[in-house]
CSV table of N, CA, C and O in Angstrom, one decimal:
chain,number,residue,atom,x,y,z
A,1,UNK,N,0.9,-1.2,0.0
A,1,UNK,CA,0.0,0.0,0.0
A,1,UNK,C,0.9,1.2,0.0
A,1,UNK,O,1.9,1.2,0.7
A,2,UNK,N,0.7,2.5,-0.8
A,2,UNK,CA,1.2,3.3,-1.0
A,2,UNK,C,0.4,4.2,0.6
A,2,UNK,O,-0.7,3.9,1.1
A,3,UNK,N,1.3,5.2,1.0
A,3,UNK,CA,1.4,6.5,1.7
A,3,UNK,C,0.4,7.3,0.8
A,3,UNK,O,0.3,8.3,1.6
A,4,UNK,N,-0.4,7.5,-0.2
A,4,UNK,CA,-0.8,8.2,-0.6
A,4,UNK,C,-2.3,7.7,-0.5
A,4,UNK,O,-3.1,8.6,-0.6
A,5,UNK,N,-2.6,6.3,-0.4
A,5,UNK,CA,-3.8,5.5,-0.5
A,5,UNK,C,-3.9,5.0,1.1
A,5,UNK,O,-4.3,3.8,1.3
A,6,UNK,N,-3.6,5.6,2.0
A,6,UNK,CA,-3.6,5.0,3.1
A,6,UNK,C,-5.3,5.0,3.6
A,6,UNK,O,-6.1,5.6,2.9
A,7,UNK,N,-5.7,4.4,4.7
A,7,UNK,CA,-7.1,4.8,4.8
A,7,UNK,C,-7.4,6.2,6.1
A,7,UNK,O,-6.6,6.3,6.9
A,8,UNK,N,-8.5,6.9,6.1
A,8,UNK,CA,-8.3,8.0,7.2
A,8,UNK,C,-8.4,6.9,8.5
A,8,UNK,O,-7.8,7.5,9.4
A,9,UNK,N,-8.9,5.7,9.0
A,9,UNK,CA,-8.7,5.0,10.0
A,9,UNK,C,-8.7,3.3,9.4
A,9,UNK,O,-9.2,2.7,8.4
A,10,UNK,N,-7.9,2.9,10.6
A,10,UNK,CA,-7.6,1.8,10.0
A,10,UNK,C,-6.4,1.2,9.9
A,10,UNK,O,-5.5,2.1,9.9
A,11,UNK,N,-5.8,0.0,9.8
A,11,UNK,CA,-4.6,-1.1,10.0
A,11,UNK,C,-4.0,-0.9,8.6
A,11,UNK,O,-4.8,-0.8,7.6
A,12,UNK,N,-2.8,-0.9,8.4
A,12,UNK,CA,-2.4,-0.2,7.5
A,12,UNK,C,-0.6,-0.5,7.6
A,12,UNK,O,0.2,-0.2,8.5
A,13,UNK,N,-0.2,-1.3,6.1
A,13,UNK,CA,0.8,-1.4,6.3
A,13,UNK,C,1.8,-0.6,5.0
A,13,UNK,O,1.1,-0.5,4.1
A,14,UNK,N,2.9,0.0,4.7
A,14,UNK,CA,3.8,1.0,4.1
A,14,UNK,C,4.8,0.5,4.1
A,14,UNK,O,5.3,-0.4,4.9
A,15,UNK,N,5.3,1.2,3.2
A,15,UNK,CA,7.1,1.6,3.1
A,15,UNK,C,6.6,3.4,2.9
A,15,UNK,O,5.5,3.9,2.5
A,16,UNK,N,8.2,3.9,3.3
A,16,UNK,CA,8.4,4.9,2.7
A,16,UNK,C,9.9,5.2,3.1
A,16,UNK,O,10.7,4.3,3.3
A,17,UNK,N,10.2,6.5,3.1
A,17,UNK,CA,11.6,7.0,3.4
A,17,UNK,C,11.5,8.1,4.6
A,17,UNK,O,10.7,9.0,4.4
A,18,UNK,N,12.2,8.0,5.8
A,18,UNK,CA,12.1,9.5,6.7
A,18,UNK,C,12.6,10.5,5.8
A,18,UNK,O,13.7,10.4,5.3
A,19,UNK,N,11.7,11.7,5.4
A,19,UNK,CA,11.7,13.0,5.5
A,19,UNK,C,12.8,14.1,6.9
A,19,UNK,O,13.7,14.9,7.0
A,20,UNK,N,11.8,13.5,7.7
A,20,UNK,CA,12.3,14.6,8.7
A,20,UNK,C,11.8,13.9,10.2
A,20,UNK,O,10.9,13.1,10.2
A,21,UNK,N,12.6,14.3,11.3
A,21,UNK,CA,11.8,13.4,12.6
A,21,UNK,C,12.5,14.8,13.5
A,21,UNK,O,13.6,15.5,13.3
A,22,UNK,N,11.6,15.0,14.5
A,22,UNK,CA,11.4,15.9,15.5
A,22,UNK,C,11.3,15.3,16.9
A,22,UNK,O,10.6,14.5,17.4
A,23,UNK,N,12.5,15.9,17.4
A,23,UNK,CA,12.8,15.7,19.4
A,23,UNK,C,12.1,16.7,19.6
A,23,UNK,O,11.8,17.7,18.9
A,24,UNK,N,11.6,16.4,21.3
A,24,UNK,CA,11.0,17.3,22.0
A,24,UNK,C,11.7,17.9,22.6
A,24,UNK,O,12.9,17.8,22.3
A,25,UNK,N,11.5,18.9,23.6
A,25,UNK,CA,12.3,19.9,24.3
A,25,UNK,C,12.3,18.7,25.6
A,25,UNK,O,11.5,17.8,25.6
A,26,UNK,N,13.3,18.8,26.4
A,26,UNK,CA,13.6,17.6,27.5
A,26,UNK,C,12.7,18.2,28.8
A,26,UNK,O,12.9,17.7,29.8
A,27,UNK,N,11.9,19.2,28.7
A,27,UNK,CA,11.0,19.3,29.9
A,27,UNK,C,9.5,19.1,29.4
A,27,UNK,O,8.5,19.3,30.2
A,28,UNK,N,9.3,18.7,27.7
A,28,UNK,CA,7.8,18.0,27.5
A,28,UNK,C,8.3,16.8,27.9
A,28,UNK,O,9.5,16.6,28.1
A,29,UNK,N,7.1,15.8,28.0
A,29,UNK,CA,6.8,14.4,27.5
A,29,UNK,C,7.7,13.8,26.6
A,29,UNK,O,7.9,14.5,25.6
A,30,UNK,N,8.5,12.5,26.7
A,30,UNK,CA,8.9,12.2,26.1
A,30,UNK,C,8.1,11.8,24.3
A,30,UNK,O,7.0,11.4,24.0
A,31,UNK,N,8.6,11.9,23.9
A,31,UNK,CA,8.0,11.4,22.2
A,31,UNK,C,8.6,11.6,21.2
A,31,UNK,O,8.6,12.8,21.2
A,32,UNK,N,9.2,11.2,20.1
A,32,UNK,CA,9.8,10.8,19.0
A,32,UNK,C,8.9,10.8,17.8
A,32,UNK,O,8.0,10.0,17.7
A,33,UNK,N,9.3,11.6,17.0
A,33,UNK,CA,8.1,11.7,15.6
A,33,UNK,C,8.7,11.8,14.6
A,33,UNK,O,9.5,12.8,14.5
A,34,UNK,N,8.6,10.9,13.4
A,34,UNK,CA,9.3,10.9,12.2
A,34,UNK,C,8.1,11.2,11.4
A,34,UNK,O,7.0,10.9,11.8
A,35,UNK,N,8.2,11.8,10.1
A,35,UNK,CA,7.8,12.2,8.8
A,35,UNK,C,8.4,11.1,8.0
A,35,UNK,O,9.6,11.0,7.9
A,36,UNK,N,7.4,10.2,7.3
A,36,UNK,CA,7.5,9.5,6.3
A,36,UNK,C,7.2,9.2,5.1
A,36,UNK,O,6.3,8.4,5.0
A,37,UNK,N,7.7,9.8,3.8
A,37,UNK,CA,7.3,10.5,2.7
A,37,UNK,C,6.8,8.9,1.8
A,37,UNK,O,7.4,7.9,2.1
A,38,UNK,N,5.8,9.0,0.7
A,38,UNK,CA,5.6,7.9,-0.1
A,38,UNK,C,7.3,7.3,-0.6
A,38,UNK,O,8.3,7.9,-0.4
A,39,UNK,N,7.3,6.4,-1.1
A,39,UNK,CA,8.4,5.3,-1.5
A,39,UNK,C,8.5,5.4,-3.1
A,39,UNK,O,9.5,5.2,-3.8
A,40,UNK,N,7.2,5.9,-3.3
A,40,UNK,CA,6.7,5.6,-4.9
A,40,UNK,C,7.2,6.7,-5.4
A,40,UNK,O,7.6,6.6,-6.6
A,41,UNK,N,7.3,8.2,-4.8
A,41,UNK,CA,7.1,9.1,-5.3
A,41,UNK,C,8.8,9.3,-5.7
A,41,UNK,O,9.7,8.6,-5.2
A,42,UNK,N,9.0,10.4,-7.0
A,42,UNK,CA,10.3,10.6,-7.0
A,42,UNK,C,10.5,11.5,-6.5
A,42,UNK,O,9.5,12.1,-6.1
A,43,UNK,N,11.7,12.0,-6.3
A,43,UNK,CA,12.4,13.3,-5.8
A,43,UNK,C,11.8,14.7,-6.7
A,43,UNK,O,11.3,15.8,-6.3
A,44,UNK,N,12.2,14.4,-8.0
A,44,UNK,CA,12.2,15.3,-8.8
A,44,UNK,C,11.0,15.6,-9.6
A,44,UNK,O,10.6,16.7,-10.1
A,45,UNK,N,10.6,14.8,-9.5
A,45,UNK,CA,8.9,14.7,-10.1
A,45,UNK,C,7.4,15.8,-9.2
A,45,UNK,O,7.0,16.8,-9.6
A,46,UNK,N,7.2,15.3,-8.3
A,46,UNK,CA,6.2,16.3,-7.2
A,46,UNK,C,6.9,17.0,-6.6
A,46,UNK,O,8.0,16.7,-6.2
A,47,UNK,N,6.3,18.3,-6.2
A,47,UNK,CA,7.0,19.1,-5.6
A,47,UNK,C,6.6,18.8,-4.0
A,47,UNK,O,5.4,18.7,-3.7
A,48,UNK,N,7.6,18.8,-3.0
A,48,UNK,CA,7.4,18.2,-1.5
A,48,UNK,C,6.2,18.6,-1.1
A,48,UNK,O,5.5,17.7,-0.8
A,49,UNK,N,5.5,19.9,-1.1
A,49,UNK,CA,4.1,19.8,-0.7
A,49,UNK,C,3.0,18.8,-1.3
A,49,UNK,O,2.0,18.3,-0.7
A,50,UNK,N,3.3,18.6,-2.3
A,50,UNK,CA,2.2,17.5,-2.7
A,50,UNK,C,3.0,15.8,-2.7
A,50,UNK,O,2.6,14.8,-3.4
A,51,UNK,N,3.9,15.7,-1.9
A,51,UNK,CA,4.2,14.3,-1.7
A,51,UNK,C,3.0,13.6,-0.9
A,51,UNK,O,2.4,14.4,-0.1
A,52,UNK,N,2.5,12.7,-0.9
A,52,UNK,CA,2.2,12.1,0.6
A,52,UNK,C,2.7,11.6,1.0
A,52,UNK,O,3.4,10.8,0.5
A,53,UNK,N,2.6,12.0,2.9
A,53,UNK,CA,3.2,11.9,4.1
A,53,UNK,C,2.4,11.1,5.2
A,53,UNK,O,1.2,11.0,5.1
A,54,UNK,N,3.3,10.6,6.3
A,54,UNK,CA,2.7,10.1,7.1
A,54,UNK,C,3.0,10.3,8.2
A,54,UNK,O,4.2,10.6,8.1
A,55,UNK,N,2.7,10.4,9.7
A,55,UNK,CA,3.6,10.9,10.9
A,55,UNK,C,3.7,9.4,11.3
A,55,UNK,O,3.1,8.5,10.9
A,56,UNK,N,4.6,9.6,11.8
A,56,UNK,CA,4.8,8.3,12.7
A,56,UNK,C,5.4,8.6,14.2
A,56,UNK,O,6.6,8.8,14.5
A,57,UNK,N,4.3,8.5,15.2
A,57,UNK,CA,5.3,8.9,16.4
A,57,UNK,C,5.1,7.6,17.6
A,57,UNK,O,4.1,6.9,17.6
A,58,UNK,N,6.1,7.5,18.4
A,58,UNK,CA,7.0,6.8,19.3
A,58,UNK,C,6.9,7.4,20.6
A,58,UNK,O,7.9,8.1,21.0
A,59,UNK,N,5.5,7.1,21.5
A,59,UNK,CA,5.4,7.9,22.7
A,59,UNK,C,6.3,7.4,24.0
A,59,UNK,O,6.5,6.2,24.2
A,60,UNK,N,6.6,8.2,24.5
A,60,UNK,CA,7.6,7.7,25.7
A,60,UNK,C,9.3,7.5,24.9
A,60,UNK,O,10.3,7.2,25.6
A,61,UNK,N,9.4,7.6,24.2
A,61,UNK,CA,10.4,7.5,23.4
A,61,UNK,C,11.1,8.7,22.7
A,61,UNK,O,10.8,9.0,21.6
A,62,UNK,N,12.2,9.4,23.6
A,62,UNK,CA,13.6,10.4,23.6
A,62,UNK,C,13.6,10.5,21.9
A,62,UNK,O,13.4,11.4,21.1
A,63,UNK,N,14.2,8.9,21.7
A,63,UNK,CA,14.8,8.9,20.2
A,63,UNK,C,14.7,7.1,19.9
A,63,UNK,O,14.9,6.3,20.8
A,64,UNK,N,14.3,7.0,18.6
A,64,UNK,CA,14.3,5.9,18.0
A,64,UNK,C,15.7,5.3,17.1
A,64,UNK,O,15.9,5.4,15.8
A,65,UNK,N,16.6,4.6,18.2
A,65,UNK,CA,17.5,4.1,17.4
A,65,UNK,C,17.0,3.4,15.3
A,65,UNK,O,16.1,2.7,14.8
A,66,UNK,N,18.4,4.2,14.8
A,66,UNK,CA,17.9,4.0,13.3
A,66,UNK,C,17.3,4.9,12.7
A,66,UNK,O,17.3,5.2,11.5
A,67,UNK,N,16.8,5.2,13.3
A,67,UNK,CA,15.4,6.5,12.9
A,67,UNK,C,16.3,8.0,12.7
A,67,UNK,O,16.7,8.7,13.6
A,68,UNK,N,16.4,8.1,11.9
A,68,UNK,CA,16.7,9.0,11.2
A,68,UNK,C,16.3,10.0,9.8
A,68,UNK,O,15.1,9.8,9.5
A,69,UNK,N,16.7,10.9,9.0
A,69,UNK,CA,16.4,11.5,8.1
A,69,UNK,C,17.0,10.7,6.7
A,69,UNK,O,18.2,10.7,6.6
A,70,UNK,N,16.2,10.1,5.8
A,70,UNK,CA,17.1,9.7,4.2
A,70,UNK,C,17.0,8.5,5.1
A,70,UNK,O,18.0,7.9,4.7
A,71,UNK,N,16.2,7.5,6.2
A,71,UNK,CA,16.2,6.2,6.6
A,71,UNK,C,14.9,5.8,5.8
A,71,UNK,O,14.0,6.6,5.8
A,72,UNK,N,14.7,4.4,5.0
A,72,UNK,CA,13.7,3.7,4.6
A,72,UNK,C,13.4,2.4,5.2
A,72,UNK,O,14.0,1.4,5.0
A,73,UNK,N,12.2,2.5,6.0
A,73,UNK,CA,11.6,2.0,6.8
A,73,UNK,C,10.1,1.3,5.8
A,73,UNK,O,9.5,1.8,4.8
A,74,UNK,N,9.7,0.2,6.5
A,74,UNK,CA,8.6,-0.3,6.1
A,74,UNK,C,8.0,0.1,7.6
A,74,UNK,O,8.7,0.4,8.5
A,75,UNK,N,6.3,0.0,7.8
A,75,UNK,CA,6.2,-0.2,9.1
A,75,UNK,C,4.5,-0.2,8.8
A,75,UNK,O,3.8,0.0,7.8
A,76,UNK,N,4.0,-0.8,10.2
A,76,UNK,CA,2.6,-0.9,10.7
A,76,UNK,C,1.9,-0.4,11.4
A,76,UNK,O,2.4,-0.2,12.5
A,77,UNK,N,0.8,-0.1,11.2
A,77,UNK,CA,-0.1,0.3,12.3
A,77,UNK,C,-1.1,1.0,12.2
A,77,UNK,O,-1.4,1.5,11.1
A,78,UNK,N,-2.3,1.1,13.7
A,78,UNK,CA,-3.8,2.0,13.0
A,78,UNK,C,-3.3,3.0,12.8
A,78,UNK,O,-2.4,3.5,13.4
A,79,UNK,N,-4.1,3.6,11.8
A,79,UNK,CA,-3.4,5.3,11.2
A,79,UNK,C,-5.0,5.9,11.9
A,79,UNK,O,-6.0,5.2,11.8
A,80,UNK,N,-4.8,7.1,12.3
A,80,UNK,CA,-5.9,8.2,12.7
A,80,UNK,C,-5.2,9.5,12.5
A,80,UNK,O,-4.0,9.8,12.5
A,81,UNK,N,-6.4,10.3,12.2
A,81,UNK,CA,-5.8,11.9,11.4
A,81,UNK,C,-5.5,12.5,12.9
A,81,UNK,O,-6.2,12.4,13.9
A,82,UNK,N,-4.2,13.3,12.8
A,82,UNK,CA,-4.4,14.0,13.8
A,82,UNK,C,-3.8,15.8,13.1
A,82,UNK,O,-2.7,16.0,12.6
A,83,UNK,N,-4.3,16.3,13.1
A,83,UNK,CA,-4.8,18.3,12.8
A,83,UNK,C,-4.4,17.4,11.1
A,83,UNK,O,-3.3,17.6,10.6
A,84,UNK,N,-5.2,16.6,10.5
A,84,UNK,CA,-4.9,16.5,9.2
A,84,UNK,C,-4.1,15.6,8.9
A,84,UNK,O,-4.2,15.6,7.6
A,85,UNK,N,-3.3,14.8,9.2
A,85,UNK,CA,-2.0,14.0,8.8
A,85,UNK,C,-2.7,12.7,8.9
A,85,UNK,O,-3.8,12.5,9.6
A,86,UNK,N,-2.3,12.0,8.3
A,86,UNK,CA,-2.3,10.6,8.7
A,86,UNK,C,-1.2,10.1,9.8
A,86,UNK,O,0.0,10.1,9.5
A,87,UNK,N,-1.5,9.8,11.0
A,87,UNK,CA,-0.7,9.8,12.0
A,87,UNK,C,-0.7,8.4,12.3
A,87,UNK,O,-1.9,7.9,12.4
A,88,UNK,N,0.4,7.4,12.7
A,88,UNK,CA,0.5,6.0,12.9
A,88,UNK,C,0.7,6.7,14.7
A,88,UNK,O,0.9,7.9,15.0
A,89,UNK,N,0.7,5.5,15.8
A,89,UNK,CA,1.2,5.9,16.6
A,89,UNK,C,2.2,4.7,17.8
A,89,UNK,O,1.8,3.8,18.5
A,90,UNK,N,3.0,5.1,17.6
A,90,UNK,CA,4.0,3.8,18.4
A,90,UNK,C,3.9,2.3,16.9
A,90,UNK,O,3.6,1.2,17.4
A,91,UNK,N,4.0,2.3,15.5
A,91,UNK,CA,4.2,1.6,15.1
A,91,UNK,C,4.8,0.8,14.9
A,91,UNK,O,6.0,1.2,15.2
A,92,UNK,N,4.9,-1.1,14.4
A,92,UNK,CA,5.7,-1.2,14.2
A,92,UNK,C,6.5,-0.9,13.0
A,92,UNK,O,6.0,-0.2,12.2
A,93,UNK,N,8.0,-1.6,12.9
A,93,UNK,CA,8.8,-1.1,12.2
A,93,UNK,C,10.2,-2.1,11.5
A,93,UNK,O,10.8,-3.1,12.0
A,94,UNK,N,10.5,-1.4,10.7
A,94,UNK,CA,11.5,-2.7,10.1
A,94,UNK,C,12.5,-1.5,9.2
A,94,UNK,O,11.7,-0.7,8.6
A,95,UNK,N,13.6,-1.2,9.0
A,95,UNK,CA,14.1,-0.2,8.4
A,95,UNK,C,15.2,-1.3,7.5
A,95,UNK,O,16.0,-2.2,7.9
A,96,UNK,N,14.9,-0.8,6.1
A,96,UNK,CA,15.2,-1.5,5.0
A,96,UNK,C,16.2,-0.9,4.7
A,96,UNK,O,16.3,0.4,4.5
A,97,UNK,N,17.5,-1.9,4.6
A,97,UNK,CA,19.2,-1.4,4.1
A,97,UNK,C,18.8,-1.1,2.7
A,97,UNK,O,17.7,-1.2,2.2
A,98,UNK,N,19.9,-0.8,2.0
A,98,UNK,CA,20.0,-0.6,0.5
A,98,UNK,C,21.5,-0.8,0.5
A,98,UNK,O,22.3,-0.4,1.3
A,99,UNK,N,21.9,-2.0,-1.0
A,99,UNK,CA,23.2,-2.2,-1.2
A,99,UNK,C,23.7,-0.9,-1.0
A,99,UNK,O,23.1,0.1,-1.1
A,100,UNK,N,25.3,-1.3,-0.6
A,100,UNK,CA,26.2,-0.8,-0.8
A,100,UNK,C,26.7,0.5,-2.3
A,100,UNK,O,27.7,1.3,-2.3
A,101,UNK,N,26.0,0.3,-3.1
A,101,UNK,CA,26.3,0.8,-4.4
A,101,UNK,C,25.8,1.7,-4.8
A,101,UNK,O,26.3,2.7,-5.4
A,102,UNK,N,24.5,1.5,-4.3
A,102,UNK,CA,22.9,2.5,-4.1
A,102,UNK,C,23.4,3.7,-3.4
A,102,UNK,O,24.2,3.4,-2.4
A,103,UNK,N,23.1,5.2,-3.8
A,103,UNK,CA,23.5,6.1,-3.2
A,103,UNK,C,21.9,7.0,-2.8
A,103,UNK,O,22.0,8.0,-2.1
């Protein structure tokens, strides 16, 4: 299933690539939130506002080893909109290498 075809609720499984992931300030709540752009989509082709995106956040969780920016992750879970997003929450997850050659 593409990032773009996700359902507004509902079990729901993806690939895509982290975009971007956001730490909290160390006097909120712990939580860990990555942005995960479609897999399908190219770089050069849509322009990033019209990518589809997904949040993915990791409550109680500082930082998610792996979890990073340019990381390609597959992952699971119920998606619910939150202010608009398709938001997974504490998903699971599996972050997919790429040979060596692949840049």
């Amino acid at each position: 299933m593409s990032i773009g075809s996700l359902p507004e609720r509902g079990r729901a499984y993806c690939r895509g690539y982290v975009s971007a992931v956001t730490v909290v300030p160390a006097n909120d709540p712990p939580r860990f939130t990555a942005v995960v752009e479609d897999a399908m989509a190219e770089y050069r082709e849509i322009p990033p506002a019209g990518r589809a995106k997904v949040r993915l956040v990791w409550v109680g969780q500082r930082r998610v080893p792996g979890i990073e920016a340019g990381t390609w992750l597959a992952f699971e879970g119920m998606v619910s909109a939150v202010d608009g997003r398709p938001t997974i929450f504490n998903p699971r997850y599996e972050i997919i290498g790429r040979p060596e050659a692949e840049s």
